XYZ file of C-alpha atoms in Angstrom:
270
model
C -4.317 -20.421 -7.728
C -4.142 -24.172 -7.166
C -3.865 -25.861 -3.788
C -0.393 -25.761 -2.222
C 1.670 -28.936 -2.281
C 3.109 -28.535 1.214
C 1.430 -30.098 4.244
C -1.500 -28.100 5.538
C -2.491 -27.306 9.101
C -6.066 -28.214 9.980
C -8.344 -26.046 12.115
C -11.859 -26.504 13.384
C -14.466 -23.963 12.336
C -14.478 -22.681 15.919
C -10.698 -22.169 15.916
C -10.750 -20.394 12.557
C -13.616 -18.171 13.683
C -11.739 -17.238 16.855
C -8.640 -16.245 14.858
C -10.747 -14.121 12.506
C -12.574 -12.376 15.357
C -9.325 -11.651 17.192
C -7.696 -10.345 14.020
C -10.646 -8.025 13.472
C -10.271 -6.759 17.086
C -13.832 -7.877 17.851
C -13.075 -10.364 20.625
C -14.317 -8.070 23.392
C -10.873 -7.375 24.851
C -10.621 -3.651 25.649
C -7.032 -3.304 24.483
C -7.484 0.003 22.628
C -8.263 3.359 24.188
C -8.098 7.053 23.387
C -6.717 8.546 20.201
C -3.687 6.254 20.228
C -6.028 3.275 20.300
C -7.818 4.522 17.187
C -4.472 4.867 15.387
C -3.508 1.360 16.510
C -6.823 -0.043 15.264
C -6.346 1.493 11.806
C -2.757 0.262 11.701
C -3.762 -3.266 12.702
C -6.677 -3.524 10.272
C -4.676 -1.931 7.447
C -7.456 0.479 6.540
C -10.878 1.671 7.632
C -13.225 2.276 4.731
C -14.808 5.730 4.633
C -18.592 5.730 4.440
C -20.014 8.502 2.268
C -23.598 7.876 3.447
C -24.792 8.846 6.911
C -28.013 7.591 8.511
C -27.372 7.426 12.262
C -23.617 7.929 11.873
C -21.135 7.096 9.155
C -20.005 3.477 9.175
C -16.315 4.259 9.733
C -17.281 5.716 13.118
C -19.178 2.495 13.954
C -16.170 0.441 12.841
C -13.856 2.279 15.225
C -16.332 2.540 18.096
C -16.785 -1.258 18.022
C -13.047 -1.644 18.611
C -12.326 1.388 20.809
C -15.021 1.736 23.507
C -14.189 5.388 24.260
C -14.038 6.354 20.576
C -14.891 9.929 19.616
C -15.043 11.305 16.042
C -12.627 14.031 17.164
C -9.933 11.354 17.584
C -10.185 10.457 13.901
C -10.179 14.098 12.837
C -7.065 14.882 14.868
C -5.191 11.813 13.630
C -5.662 13.085 10.084
C -5.649 16.876 10.408
C -3.315 17.501 13.350
C -1.097 14.500 14.044
C -0.858 13.343 10.401
C -0.746 9.702 11.497
C -3.331 8.642 8.928
C -4.158 9.679 5.370
C -6.892 9.090 2.816
C -6.467 7.070 -0.329
C -7.867 4.049 -2.139
C -7.249 0.645 -0.539
C -10.201 -1.681 -1.191
C -12.231 1.522 -1.390
C -11.548 5.075 -0.250
C -10.213 4.672 3.260
C -8.249 5.989 6.204
C -4.776 4.427 6.062
C -1.691 4.423 8.320
C 0.772 7.076 7.170
C 3.542 4.471 7.521
C 2.011 2.688 4.511
C 2.098 5.764 2.264
C 4.919 4.523 0.015
C 2.963 1.422 -0.966
C 0.310 3.578 -2.621
C 2.796 5.567 -4.712
C 2.720 3.124 -7.657
C -1.054 3.567 -7.922
C -0.576 7.339 -7.892
C 2.045 6.966 -10.624
C -0.415 5.034 -12.781
C -2.940 7.852 -12.461
C -0.258 10.405 -13.329
C 0.695 8.629 -16.539
C -2.940 8.400 -17.626
C -3.393 4.636 -17.471
C -6.907 5.016 -18.875
C -7.739 6.630 -22.191
C -10.443 8.947 -20.823
C -8.024 10.250 -18.186
C -5.327 11.058 -20.738
C -7.883 12.763 -22.981
C -9.314 14.810 -20.101
C -5.865 15.981 -19.007
C -4.988 17.090 -22.534
C -8.213 19.056 -22.825
C -8.164 20.573 -19.333
C -4.462 21.007 -18.589
C -5.057 24.694 -17.803
C -7.631 23.748 -15.167
C -5.187 21.386 -13.460
C -2.506 24.088 -13.414
C -4.875 26.747 -12.092
C -6.289 24.540 -9.343
C -2.756 23.750 -8.177
C -1.801 27.426 -8.325
C -4.775 28.495 -6.220
C -4.095 25.917 -3.547
C -0.404 26.801 -3.518
C -1.287 30.471 -2.934
C -4.475 30.243 -0.850
C -3.841 27.084 1.154
C -6.185 24.132 1.627
C -9.419 24.437 -0.369
C -12.578 22.409 -0.874
C -14.527 21.871 -4.081
C -16.942 24.588 -2.938
C -14.125 27.119 -3.202
C -14.117 26.570 -6.946
C -17.751 27.429 -7.537
C -18.074 30.451 -9.847
C -18.601 33.813 -8.141
C -22.130 35.250 -8.537
C -22.675 36.687 -12.001
C -19.567 35.140 -13.540
C -20.404 33.333 -16.749
C -19.447 29.680 -16.964
C -17.051 28.512 -19.617
C -13.786 29.706 -18.060
C -11.552 27.709 -15.698
C -14.010 28.747 -12.984
C -16.475 26.196 -14.351
C -17.107 24.094 -11.251
C -17.326 20.635 -12.786
C -13.865 20.634 -14.443
C -12.358 22.185 -11.306
C -13.906 19.515 -9.114
C -12.632 16.760 -11.391
C -9.203 18.410 -11.409
C -9.126 18.253 -7.615
C -9.885 14.544 -7.727
C -7.301 13.835 -10.435
C -4.615 15.795 -8.592
C -5.520 13.825 -5.475
C -5.408 10.435 -7.205
C -2.033 11.163 -8.798
C -0.511 12.343 -5.521
C -0.098 16.095 -6.076
C -2.763 16.821 -3.464
C -3.762 15.150 -0.225
C -6.868 15.571 1.877
C -5.600 17.629 4.783
C -8.801 17.275 6.787
C -12.581 16.996 6.572
C -14.888 19.669 7.922
C -18.442 18.399 8.290
C -17.265 15.653 5.946
C -16.263 18.203 3.272
C -12.790 17.367 1.935
C -10.082 20.032 2.103
C -7.292 19.536 -0.407
C -3.753 20.794 0.095
C -0.361 20.259 -1.517
C 1.091 16.882 -0.621
C 4.342 18.549 0.429
C 2.421 20.519 3.082
C 0.444 17.540 4.404
C 2.903 14.660 4.363
C 4.856 14.549 7.650
C 8.614 15.158 7.443
C 10.551 11.933 7.245
C 7.769 9.923 5.599
C 9.270 7.191 3.437
C 8.520 8.027 -0.204
C 10.748 5.423 -1.855
C 8.955 3.425 -4.542
C 8.517 -0.238 -3.572
C 9.299 -3.006 -6.026
C 6.446 -5.195 -7.237
C 7.794 -7.961 -4.988
C 7.604 -5.620 -1.985
C 4.081 -4.621 -2.993
C 3.003 -8.248 -3.192
C 4.385 -9.039 0.249
C 2.855 -5.886 1.686
C -0.514 -6.852 0.229
C -0.438 -10.370 1.704
C 0.777 -9.204 5.131
C -1.804 -6.453 5.340
C -4.655 -8.683 4.181
C -3.917 -11.521 6.587
C -3.104 -9.143 9.433
C -6.644 -7.809 9.333
C -8.535 -10.919 8.235
C -6.677 -13.531 10.253
C -7.798 -16.452 8.084
C -8.658 -16.061 4.412
C -8.823 -17.765 1.029
C -6.556 -16.614 -1.786
C -9.423 -14.725 -3.443
C -10.149 -12.802 -0.241
C -6.473 -11.934 0.109
C -6.390 -10.645 -3.475
C -9.523 -8.549 -2.979
C -8.470 -6.967 0.325
C -6.410 -4.154 -1.240
C -5.824 -2.723 -4.701
C -2.094 -2.000 -4.711
C -0.657 -4.647 -7.049
C -1.915 -7.091 -9.654
C -3.070 -10.633 -8.956
C -0.006 -12.374 -10.387
C 2.338 -10.645 -7.923
C -0.014 -11.321 -5.008
C -0.092 -15.022 -5.873
C 3.696 -15.109 -6.288
C 4.203 -13.440 -2.898
C 1.718 -15.780 -1.248
C 3.656 -18.774 -2.587
C 7.030 -17.338 -1.521
C 5.734 -16.517 1.954
C 4.482 -20.081 2.352
C 7.913 -21.385 1.399
C 9.553 -19.091 3.973
C 6.877 -20.141 6.508
C 5.673 -16.576 7.006
C 2.257 -17.793 5.848
C 0.715 -21.183 6.584
C -1.743 -23.028 4.345
C -4.788 -24.235 6.269
C -7.688 -26.577 5.855
C -10.809 -25.934 7.913
C -12.888 -28.920 8.954
C -16.000 -29.262 6.827
C -14.856 -26.721 4.215
C -13.292 -27.545 0.861
C -11.230 -24.422 0.174
C -7.595 -23.800 1.052
C -7.173 -21.048 3.654
C -4.105 -19.135 4.812
């Protein structure tokens, strides 16, 4: 997107850095504490990416500990499994997200449901029985993990019990919104029906593409503080680039977003 025509505000590198650090909640101010502080951190940042690799500890725990000095992994578990204030879905990557943002991820779920990729449509046609059976089991038995779909000892593969199709079915049902991750036990995902996980009163109205674009820009700049257009576009994956750019332009015109130049740097920042 080309440079804006309206007058730009100029910042020094030091000023821009300070805004970015404050927006990332890394300015050393102990404003967040306890479980509520963890929820506030996730809400402010927009998402916390889930790390699937653990060396000392998974990176999402480091991310929250750096912002909440008394952070405990149990806080994160309870926010998801007990309080239902956060949920898992794809933002920039798989992440913990504020439950208040749930509706803005519904269009992505809808795209998965309609088989927006050829391989997905083909797989669903071939394995429709697996999808139905996985849903039935969870409806009857409650939250289950992928391990619960491993074949019993001695049972020959080739039926719906075959673990690989069942595992993929879990993921597809998750991506298209039929299932949610109700909690993680030792990092193992437990899937349950969305209707049993989603808190009562959660807004499930579908946003327009204009709403999605504005949501994307607000969320990106809320967590980044100062960013180029490319960084705003890449922050989340909820709407296409054209609608992000259109919303960014509209929000400049309404003065919700300000175009910036940073001393010594050529790019336009916001």
